[in-house]
C-alpha cells in the first residue's frame, strides 16, 4: 500500500535515525537515497545533510570537492546537491563562486576557485548573460553583427576552457546554451537558417568543439534538460527579474539531479551490472500462468510499454552495463520466452548471469555478483514487485534499487532517469564488455575440463601487449583507476587530466596492458603507474580488471616494470599495498614475487625488490607481443 | 498552535532553517524587515512552493516578515484555488 508522501517521508526519516542508532550506516545511506528520490527539496536536503555529517565522521565515503560557477543566483542549489550526493555515498565540499564572476574566477590563476582545488567544476552560464544581444535584441542586429557576436561568444568560451585547463586538473561540466521560450522573430525564426534558435544550436556545436580540445571537459545539454520538463515549468520570470534566480523550485531539483549524473562517474560511483526480474518487468503477465501467447511484449500496447523498457535496458548493455536475470520462475518456461518469443528485444546472449529459481533474491544477487566478479555495491536491481525491492533494500543496502512506478507505461522513463549508469566517456572496452563476459563463460567451461592449472593457462594461448600509455588510451586508463577495486594495490583514483599530465612528465611511467586469448580480445585490462626517483622506481598504481584476475597476467606486467627499471639504471623497485575492503585478492602479490616488506604504516605496507640482484620472469605460457622497453627505445 | 497550516509551515521552516519549532513562531520582526535573511527566505519559499503547490510573487516575498504572516499567505493562496 502506498503511503501519502509526507507520511512516507516521516517513516523514512525515522528509519534513517533508527539505522544510524543501530550503526547500520549503509542502511541509513540507502534510506537517504529513497527519501531523496521520493521528496527532494530544501527541507529534505537539510535533514539528509545533517545526518550525512554525522555519517561522515563515522564512516567516511568518497569525498569530492565541487565548485559551482554561474551567471545567476544558484545558492539554493547548494544544499540540494549536497544532499543528493550524500545519499549516493559522496561527501561533497562545495564552493559557490561569486554572482556572475565565473570569467574572473577562471581566468585568474590565483582565484578562490583554484585555491579551493576542486575535483569537479560546474559552469552554468545563461545565454542571456553570456551575450545579451543574441538573446534580447537580436532583431536590432544585422546578419554581420549576429555573426560577430556569436563568434565573440565562441572565442570567449574557448579561451575560458584553455585557461581552466592550464590552472586546474578538475573535471569541468559546462551547461550548454538554452534558447528563449519565444524566438524574437516569431514563426519567421524557423524559416531561416540564420534564425535565433538555429544560431543557439550552432553555438552549442562550437561549445562542444571547444570542449573536445581538452580532456575532461563535458557538456551538459541544458536545452534538452529544460525540454524534458517543459520551459514553462522551468522558468520563474518573477524571481529572475527580482532576485536573478531564473528557476522554479522543481527545476532546481531537476538541475541537481542532472548534476548528479556527472558527479557519480566523476567520483567513481558507477553501477556495473543491472539485475532484472522477468514477469511483469521484462514482459507483462506471468509466463508460468499466461504462457507464450498470453504474456504481453511486442510492438502493440500494452506489450509496447515493456518493449520500451527492454529497449532502454539494451541501450545500457550497449553502453557496457552487464545484464543479469534474477527471477522466481520455472526455468524452462522463462527460457522459452527469452529464446523464442517474437516480441522480445532482449535474448539469452545479452545476460552475463542467470538465476531463474525459487531462491531468495538476496542470495541470488550475491551469487550473481560473485559470478560476475564484481562487488555487490556495483549492482542495480530492477523489479516490479515492491516487496522484493524492499527486501533487497533491507538486506543489501549497498545495491541500487530502482524505484518503479505502478504503471508500466512509465517504466522506461524511470530507468532512463536513474543516474547510476552514467559514464563520462565511453571506451571501446565499455562497448565490448558484455561480449567479454560471454567469452568468459567459455573460458570457465574450459577450466573445468582441463587438468592442472598450468595446462589451463597454456590452453588459453594468452598474448599480452604491455606499452607506454598513448594519448587515446588516457580515458580508459583513468576509468580503470576509477573503477577497479579488487586487483588494485593502492586504489588511487585518477582523472583523465591527471593521467595525461603523468604521461607528459619524465618522472612518471604509465603502462597499459592488453590481453588476447583463444576466445577473444580482452582489450585494455591492466595499468600501472610508476614514479621514477633517481635509483628508485615506486609503483604508485598497479591494477588489473577483474575479468583477467587469476591468469598470471599480473606477473607479466610486474616483470616488464622490473626489467625496464633495471635497464634504466634503477636499483630498487618499491611497491605499496594499501588494503581496502575489496582488494584482498592483491594482498599477497608483492610477497609472492620476492619483494620484502620494509615498512608498515597503519595498514599500508611498503615492499622492496632489488632489481640488480633479482629478476621477475614472465610466465612461459604468456606470449609477450611487445614490451614497454621496445616501445621506449 | 492548532491551525494545521501554521503547524505545517512552522515545521517546514524549522527544518529548512534548523531552528526549533517553538522559537520559530514566536520570533517577531522589526517592522518592515524579515526575521529571515534573504537566502533563508528563498530556501523556505522554495520548500513551501513544493509542499503546498503554490507560487509566491516578488511582492509576496516582501511581505513575509514572520512565520504566522507566511502561514496566512499560504492559507489565502490555498483557499483562492
XYZ file of C-alpha atoms in Angstrom, chain A residues 6 10 13 39-44 46-47 50 73 75-77 79 236 238-239 242-243 245 247-250 252-253, chain B residues 8 11-18 38-39 42-51 53-59 61:
58
model
C 4.503 13.306 3.782
C 8.443 10.722 8.036
C 13.326 9.745 8.354
C 10.720 14.072 -1.756
C 13.624 16.186 -2.969
C 13.621 19.773 -1.709
C 15.143 22.164 0.839
C 13.633 20.554 3.984
C 14.617 17.012 2.976
C 18.628 19.834 5.442
C 17.662 16.559 7.087
C 22.655 16.860 8.891
C 21.694 33.008 -8.383
C 22.681 29.463 -3.749
C 19.605 27.305 -3.023
C 21.084 24.536 -5.195
C 22.150 22.102 -0.020
C 10.211 31.663 -12.913
C 9.250 36.984 -11.421
C 12.093 35.511 -9.453
C 13.543 40.332 -8.806
C 16.452 38.291 -7.446
C 17.095 33.336 -9.784
C 14.455 28.589 -11.842
C 11.309 27.235 -10.210
C 11.691 25.048 -7.138
C 11.093 21.852 -9.141
C 16.242 23.365 -9.114
C 15.639 19.768 -8.038
C 2.942 22.617 8.802
C 7.530 22.554 10.905
C 8.947 23.100 7.407
C 10.513 26.411 8.454
C 12.050 24.726 11.470
C 13.606 22.097 9.191
C 14.804 24.439 6.484
C 16.205 26.993 8.934
C 17.424 24.492 11.523
C 17.255 36.628 2.042
C 18.771 33.194 1.367
C 14.357 31.924 -0.530
C 15.000 28.378 0.702
C 11.803 28.449 2.734
C 9.785 29.832 -0.180
C 11.090 27.079 -2.479
C 10.115 24.460 0.110
C 6.628 25.905 0.633
C 6.010 26.139 -3.112
C 6.726 22.443 -3.453
C 4.945 21.284 -0.316
C 1.872 23.542 -4.676
C 1.528 27.326 -4.514
C 3.556 30.139 -6.042
C 4.867 33.323 -4.432
C 5.436 36.566 -6.328
C 8.257 39.042 -5.579
C 5.669 41.179 -3.709
C 8.235 37.715 -0.577
